[in-house]
XYZ file of C-alpha atoms in Angstrom:
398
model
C 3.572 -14.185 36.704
C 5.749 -11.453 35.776
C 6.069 -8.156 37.788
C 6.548 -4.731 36.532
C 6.665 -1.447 37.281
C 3.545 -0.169 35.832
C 4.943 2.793 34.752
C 8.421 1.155 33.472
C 8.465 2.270 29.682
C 4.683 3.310 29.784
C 3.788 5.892 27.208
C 3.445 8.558 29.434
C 4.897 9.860 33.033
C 1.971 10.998 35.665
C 3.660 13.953 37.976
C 1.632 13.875 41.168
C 1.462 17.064 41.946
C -2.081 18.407 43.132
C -2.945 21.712 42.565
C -6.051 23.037 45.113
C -7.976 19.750 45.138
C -10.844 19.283 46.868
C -13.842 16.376 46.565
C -16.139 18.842 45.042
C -13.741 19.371 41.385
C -13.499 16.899 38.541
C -10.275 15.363 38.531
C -8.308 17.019 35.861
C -5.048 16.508 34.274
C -2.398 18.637 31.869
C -0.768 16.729 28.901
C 2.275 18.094 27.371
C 3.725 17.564 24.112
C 7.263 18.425 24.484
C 8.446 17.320 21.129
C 8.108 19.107 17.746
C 5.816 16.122 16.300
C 2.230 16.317 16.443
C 1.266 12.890 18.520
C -1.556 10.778 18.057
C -2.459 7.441 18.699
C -0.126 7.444 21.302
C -1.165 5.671 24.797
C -1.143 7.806 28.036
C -1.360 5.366 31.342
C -2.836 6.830 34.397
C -2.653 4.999 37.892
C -5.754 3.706 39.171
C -4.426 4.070 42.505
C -4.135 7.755 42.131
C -7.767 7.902 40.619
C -9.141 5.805 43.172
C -8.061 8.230 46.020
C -9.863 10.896 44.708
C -13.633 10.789 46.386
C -15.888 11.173 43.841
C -13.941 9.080 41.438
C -14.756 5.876 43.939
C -16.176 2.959 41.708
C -19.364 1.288 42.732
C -21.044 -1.760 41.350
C -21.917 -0.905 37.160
C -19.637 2.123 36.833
C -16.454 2.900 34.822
C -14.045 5.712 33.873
C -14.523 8.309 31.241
C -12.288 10.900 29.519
C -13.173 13.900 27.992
C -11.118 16.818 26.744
C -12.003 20.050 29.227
C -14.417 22.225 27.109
C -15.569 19.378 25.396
C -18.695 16.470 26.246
C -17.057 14.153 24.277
C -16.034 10.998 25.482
C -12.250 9.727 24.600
C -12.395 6.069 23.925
C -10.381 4.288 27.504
C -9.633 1.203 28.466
C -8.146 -0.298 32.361
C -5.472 -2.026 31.895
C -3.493 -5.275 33.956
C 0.321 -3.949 33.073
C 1.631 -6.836 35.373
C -0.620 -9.898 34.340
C -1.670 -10.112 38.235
C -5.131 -9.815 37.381
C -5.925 -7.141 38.545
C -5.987 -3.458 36.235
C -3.452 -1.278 37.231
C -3.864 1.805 34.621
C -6.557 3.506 33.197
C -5.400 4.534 28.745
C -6.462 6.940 26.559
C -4.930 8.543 23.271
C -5.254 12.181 23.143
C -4.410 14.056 20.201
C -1.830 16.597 21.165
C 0.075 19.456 18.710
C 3.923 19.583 18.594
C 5.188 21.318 21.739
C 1.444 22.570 23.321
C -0.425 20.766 26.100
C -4.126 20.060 26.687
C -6.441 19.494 29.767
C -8.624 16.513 30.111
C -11.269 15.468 33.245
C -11.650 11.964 34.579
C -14.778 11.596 36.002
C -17.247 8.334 35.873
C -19.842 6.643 33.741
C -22.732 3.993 33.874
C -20.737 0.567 32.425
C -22.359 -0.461 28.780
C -23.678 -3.614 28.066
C -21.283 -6.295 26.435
C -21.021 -6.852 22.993
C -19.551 -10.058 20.814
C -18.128 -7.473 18.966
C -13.934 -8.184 18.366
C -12.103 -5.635 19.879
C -9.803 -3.318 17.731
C -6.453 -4.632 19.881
C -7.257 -8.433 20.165
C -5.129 -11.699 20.074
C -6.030 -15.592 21.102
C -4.429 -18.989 21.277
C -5.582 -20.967 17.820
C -5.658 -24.417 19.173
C -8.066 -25.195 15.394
C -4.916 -24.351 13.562
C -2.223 -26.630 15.474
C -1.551 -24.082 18.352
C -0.569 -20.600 17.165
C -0.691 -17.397 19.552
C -1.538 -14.483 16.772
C -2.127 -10.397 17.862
C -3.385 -7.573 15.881
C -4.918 -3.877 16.347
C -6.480 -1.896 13.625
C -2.615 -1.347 11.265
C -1.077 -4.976 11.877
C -0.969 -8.574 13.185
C 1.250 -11.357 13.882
C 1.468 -14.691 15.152
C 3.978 -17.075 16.595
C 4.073 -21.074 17.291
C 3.381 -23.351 20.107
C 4.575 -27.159 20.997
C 2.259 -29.141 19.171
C 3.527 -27.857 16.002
C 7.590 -27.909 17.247
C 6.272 -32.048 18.052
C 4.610 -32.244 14.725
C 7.634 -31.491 12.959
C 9.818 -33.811 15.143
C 7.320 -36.939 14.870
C 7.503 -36.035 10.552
C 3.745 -34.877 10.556
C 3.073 -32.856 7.850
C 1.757 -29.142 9.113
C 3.944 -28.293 11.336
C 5.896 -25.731 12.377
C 9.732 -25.315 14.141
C 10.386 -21.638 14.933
C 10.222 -18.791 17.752
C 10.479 -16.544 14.810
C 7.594 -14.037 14.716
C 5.238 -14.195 12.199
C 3.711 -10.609 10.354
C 0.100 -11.436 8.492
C -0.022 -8.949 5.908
C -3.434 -7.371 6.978
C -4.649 -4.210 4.819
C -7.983 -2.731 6.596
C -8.576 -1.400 10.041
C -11.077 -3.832 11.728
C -10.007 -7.728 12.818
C -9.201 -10.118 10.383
C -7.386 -13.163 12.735
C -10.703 -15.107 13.346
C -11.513 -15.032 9.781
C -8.660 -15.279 8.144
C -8.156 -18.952 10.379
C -12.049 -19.679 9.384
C -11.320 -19.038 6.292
C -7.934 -21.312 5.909
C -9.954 -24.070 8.481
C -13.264 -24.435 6.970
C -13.576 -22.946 3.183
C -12.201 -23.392 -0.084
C -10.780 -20.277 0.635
C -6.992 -19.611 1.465
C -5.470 -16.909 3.894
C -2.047 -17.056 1.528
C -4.988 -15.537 -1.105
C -5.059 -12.237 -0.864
C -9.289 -11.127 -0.874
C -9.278 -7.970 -0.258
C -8.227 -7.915 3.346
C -4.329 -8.903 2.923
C -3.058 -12.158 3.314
C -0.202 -14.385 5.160
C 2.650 -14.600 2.450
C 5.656 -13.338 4.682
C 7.870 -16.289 5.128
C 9.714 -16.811 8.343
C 10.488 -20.571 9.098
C 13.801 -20.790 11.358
C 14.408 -16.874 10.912
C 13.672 -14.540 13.613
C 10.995 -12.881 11.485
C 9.471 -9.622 12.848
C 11.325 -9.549 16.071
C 12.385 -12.747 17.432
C 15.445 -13.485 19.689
C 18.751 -14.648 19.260
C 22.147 -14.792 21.634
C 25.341 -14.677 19.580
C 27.780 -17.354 20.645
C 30.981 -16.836 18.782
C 30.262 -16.040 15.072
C 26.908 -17.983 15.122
C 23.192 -16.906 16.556
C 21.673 -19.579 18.930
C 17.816 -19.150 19.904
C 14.969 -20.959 21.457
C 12.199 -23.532 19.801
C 8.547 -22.789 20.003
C 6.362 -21.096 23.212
C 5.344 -23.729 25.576
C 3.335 -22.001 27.764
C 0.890 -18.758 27.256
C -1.704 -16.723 28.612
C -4.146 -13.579 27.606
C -3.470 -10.958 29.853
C -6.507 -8.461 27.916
C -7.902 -7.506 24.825
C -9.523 -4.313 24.453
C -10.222 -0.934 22.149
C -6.862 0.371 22.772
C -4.833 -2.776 23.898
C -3.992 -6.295 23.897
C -1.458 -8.125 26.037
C -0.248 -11.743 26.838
C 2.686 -13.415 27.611
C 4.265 -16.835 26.521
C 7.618 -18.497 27.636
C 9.627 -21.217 26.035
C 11.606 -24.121 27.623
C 15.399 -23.703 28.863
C 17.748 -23.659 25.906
C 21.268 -23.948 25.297
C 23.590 -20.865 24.039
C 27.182 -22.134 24.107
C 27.909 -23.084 27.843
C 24.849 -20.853 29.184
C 21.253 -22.025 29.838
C 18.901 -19.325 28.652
C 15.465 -18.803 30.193
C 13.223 -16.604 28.435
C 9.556 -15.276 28.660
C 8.077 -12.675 26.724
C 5.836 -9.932 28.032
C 3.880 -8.307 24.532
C 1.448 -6.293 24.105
C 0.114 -3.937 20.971
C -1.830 -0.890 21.341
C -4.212 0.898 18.614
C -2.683 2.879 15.533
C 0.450 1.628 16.228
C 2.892 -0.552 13.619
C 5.291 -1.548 16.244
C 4.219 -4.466 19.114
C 5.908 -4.118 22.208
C 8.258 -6.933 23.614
C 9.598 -7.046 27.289
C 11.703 -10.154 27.647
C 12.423 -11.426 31.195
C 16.072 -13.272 30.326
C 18.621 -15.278 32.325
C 21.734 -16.267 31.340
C 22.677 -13.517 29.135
C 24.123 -10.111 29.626
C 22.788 -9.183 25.726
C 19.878 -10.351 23.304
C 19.792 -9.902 19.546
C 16.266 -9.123 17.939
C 16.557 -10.014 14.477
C 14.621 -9.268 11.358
C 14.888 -11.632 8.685
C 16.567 -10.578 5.423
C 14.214 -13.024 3.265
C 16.393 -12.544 -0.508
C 18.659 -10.037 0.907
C 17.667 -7.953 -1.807
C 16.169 -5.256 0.824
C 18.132 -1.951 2.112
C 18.860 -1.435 5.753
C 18.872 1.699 7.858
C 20.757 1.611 10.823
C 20.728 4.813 13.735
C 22.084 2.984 16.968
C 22.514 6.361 18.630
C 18.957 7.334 17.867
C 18.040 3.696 18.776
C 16.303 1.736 15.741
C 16.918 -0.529 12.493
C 15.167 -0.811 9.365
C 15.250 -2.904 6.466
C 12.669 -2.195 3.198
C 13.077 -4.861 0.635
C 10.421 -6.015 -2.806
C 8.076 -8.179 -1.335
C 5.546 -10.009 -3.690
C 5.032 -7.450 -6.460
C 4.730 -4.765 -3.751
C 7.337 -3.516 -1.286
C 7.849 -3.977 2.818
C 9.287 -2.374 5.217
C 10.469 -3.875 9.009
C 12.350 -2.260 11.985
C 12.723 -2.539 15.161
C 12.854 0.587 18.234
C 14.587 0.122 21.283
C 14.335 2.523 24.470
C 16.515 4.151 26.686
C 19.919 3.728 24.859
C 19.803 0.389 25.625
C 20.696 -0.376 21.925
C 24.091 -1.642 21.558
C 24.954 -1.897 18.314
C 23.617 -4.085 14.842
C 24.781 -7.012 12.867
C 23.714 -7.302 9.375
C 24.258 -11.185 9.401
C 23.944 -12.734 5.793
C 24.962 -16.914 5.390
C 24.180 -19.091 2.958
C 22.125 -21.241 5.488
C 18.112 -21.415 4.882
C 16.205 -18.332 6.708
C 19.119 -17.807 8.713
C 20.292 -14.829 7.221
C 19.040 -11.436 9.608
C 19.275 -7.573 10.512
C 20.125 -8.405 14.484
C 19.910 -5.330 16.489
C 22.073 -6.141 19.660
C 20.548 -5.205 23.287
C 22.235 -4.657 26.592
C 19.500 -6.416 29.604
C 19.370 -4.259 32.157
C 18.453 -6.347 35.521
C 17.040 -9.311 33.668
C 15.088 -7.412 31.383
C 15.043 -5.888 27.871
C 12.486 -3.867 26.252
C 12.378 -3.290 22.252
C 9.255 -2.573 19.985
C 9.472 -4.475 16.374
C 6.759 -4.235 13.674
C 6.161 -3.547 10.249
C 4.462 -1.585 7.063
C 3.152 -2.568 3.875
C 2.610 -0.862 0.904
C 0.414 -2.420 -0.293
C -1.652 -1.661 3.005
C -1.084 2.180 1.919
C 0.564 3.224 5.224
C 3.917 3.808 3.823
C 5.471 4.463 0.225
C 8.741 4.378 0.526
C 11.749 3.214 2.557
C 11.740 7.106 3.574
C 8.298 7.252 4.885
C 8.931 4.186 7.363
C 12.066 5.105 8.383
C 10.643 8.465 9.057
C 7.939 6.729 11.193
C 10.642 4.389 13.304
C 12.965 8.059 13.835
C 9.564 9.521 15.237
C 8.716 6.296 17.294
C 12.213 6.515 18.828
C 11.873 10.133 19.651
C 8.260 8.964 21.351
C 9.158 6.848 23.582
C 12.447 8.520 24.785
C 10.338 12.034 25.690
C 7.034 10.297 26.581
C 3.840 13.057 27.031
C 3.961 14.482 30.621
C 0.760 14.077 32.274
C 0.251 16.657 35.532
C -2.488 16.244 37.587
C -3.630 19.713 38.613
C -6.550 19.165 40.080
């Protein structure tokens, strides 16, 4: 299993600094909004550890955490989360709602744990062994999918349905609550079709050997090289404000190197953009591409403030795909157009930093009425970059 620094990237940075604590006060914290964006829908992580040193936060059998805004009773929707895939939860999330450059005070205190429901979270994603082997995510704006070996093996024993690609699939998905289980129930067992769209959106974005909505690629002279399908996978969580697995892929070749790869993702409520940390060896640099489809789309390209975008007609309606990356790790871009099937791409090149690189990729459709125009998403991937570069500051102070 992976490790990582569970506050590595997270969307917020907890100062411990105490500020008169004793056992008798709540445990209370300051978030600040340093930026001039209002932020929502934006995930702060807390440490367990620190919440479990506080006395009266100590969990006993049938108890949880709860967040509330000081002043207020009510509860903030939270979630513990395993950032390391040990196992065990390492952070406790919320999303506050702060105002452009102001702060806010919240208490952590604890709560009677709620019965279980068969309810599908908002931030959910499965292996789909009914429909070959596909890993697909979603939250309540997006979803994707990817492939696994059965369907690379279908393909190279000639069986008809499979599938040959570590591209990264985008399902077209237009209302807020979970739409993977029946969208496969509906391709598996009706009449129906998920390439129809109902009502609820539909799968019509075409990937095949293209890196789709953020896949990898390593450039090896003037051509991109890149691994086959997942071969291996697990569900870290699923949960109201966060899902997270991993899957790796078998060695593969680029040039003289052997490249081993394993992706950490995870997706988090209200946001467009899924979050990849790829463990890599044998490569100094990745490229996360974005396919080009008819390269009849318009791409946006800010390496300094760290993302790409490309907005292209899609299907009598238009789409728009980018991809973020953090901490000027962001090299450069390659708008790489061939005449070769699906192989044409928007490749956004990333330096690894000590076997690691970290990049968010998603997309929005307007036909999903989340965004317009090509200004409106790019406008949302500048504000995304500025996020995650000046993360909310969480203080405890008390």
């Amino acid at each position: 299993m992976m490790n990582q620094n569970p506050l590595k990237y997270c969307a917020a940075i907890v100062t411990m600094l105490m500020v008169g604590c004793t056992n008798e006060t709540p445990l209370q914290f300051q978030i600040s909004n340093s930026l001039d964006i209002d932020r929502s829908f934006e995930t702060v992580e807390i440490d367990l550890d620190l919440l479990k040193s506080h006395e009266t936060l100590k969990l006993t059998a049938g108890k949880t955490y709860k967040i509330s805004e000081v002043g207020s009773t009510a509860e903030l929707i939270s979630q513990v989360s395993d950032t390391d895939g040990d196992g065990t939860a390492d952070v406790l999330l919320f999303q506050p709602t702060i105002d452009a450059n102001s702060s806010k005070y919240f208490t952590v205190g604890l709560k009677v744990i709620e019965d279980q429901t068969d309810e599908i979270p908002t931030c959910y994603s499965r292996f789909v062994p009914e429909r070959t082997d596909d890993y697909a995510w979603e939250n309540d704006k997006v979803a994707f999918r990817t492939y696994g070996p059965v369907a690379q093996k279908m393909i190279e024993d000639s069986v008809p349905g499979g599938t040959l690609s570590s591209g990264m699939d985008a399902w077209l998905k237009r209302v807020d609550y979970p739409i993977i289980n029946n969208w496969y129930k509906k391709e598996l067992e009706t009449d129906g079709s998920y390439h129809e769209d109902d009502g609820e959106g539909l799968d019509n974005f075409h990937v095949g050997t293209s890196r789709g909505v953020g896949g990898i690629a390593i450039k090896v002279d003037t051509t991109y090289q890149f691994s086959r399908n997942f071969t291996a996978y697990e569900t870290i969580e699923t949960g109201p404000l966060r899902t997270s697995f991993w899957i790796s892929y078998a060695p593969w070749k680029a040039g003289d190197e052997t490249i081993l790869e394993k992706k950490f993702i995870s997706l988090d409520r209200g946001s467009n953009l899924t979050k990849f940390r790829v463990e890599v060896e044998g490569s100094d640099t990745l490229s996360v591409g974005l396919t080009l489809h008819e390269k009849d789309g318009e791409t946006t390209t800010e390496v300094e403030e760290g993302w790409v975008s490309y907005w292209e007609p899609y299907f009598g309606s238009e789409l728009g795909t980018g991809i973020v990356v953090p901490s000027n790790t962001l090299l450069g871009y390659d708008k790489y157009v061939t005449d070769a099937k699906d192989l044409s791409n928007l490749y956004a090149q990333l330096k690894v930093v000590d076997g690691e690189a970290v990049y968010y990729t998603g997309f929005g459709w307007k036909k999903s009425k989340q965004f317009n125009t090509k200004e409106e998403w790019n406008t949302y991937l500048k504000q995304f970059a500025k996020k995650v570069n000046s993360p909310l500051q969480v203080k405890l102070v008390q």
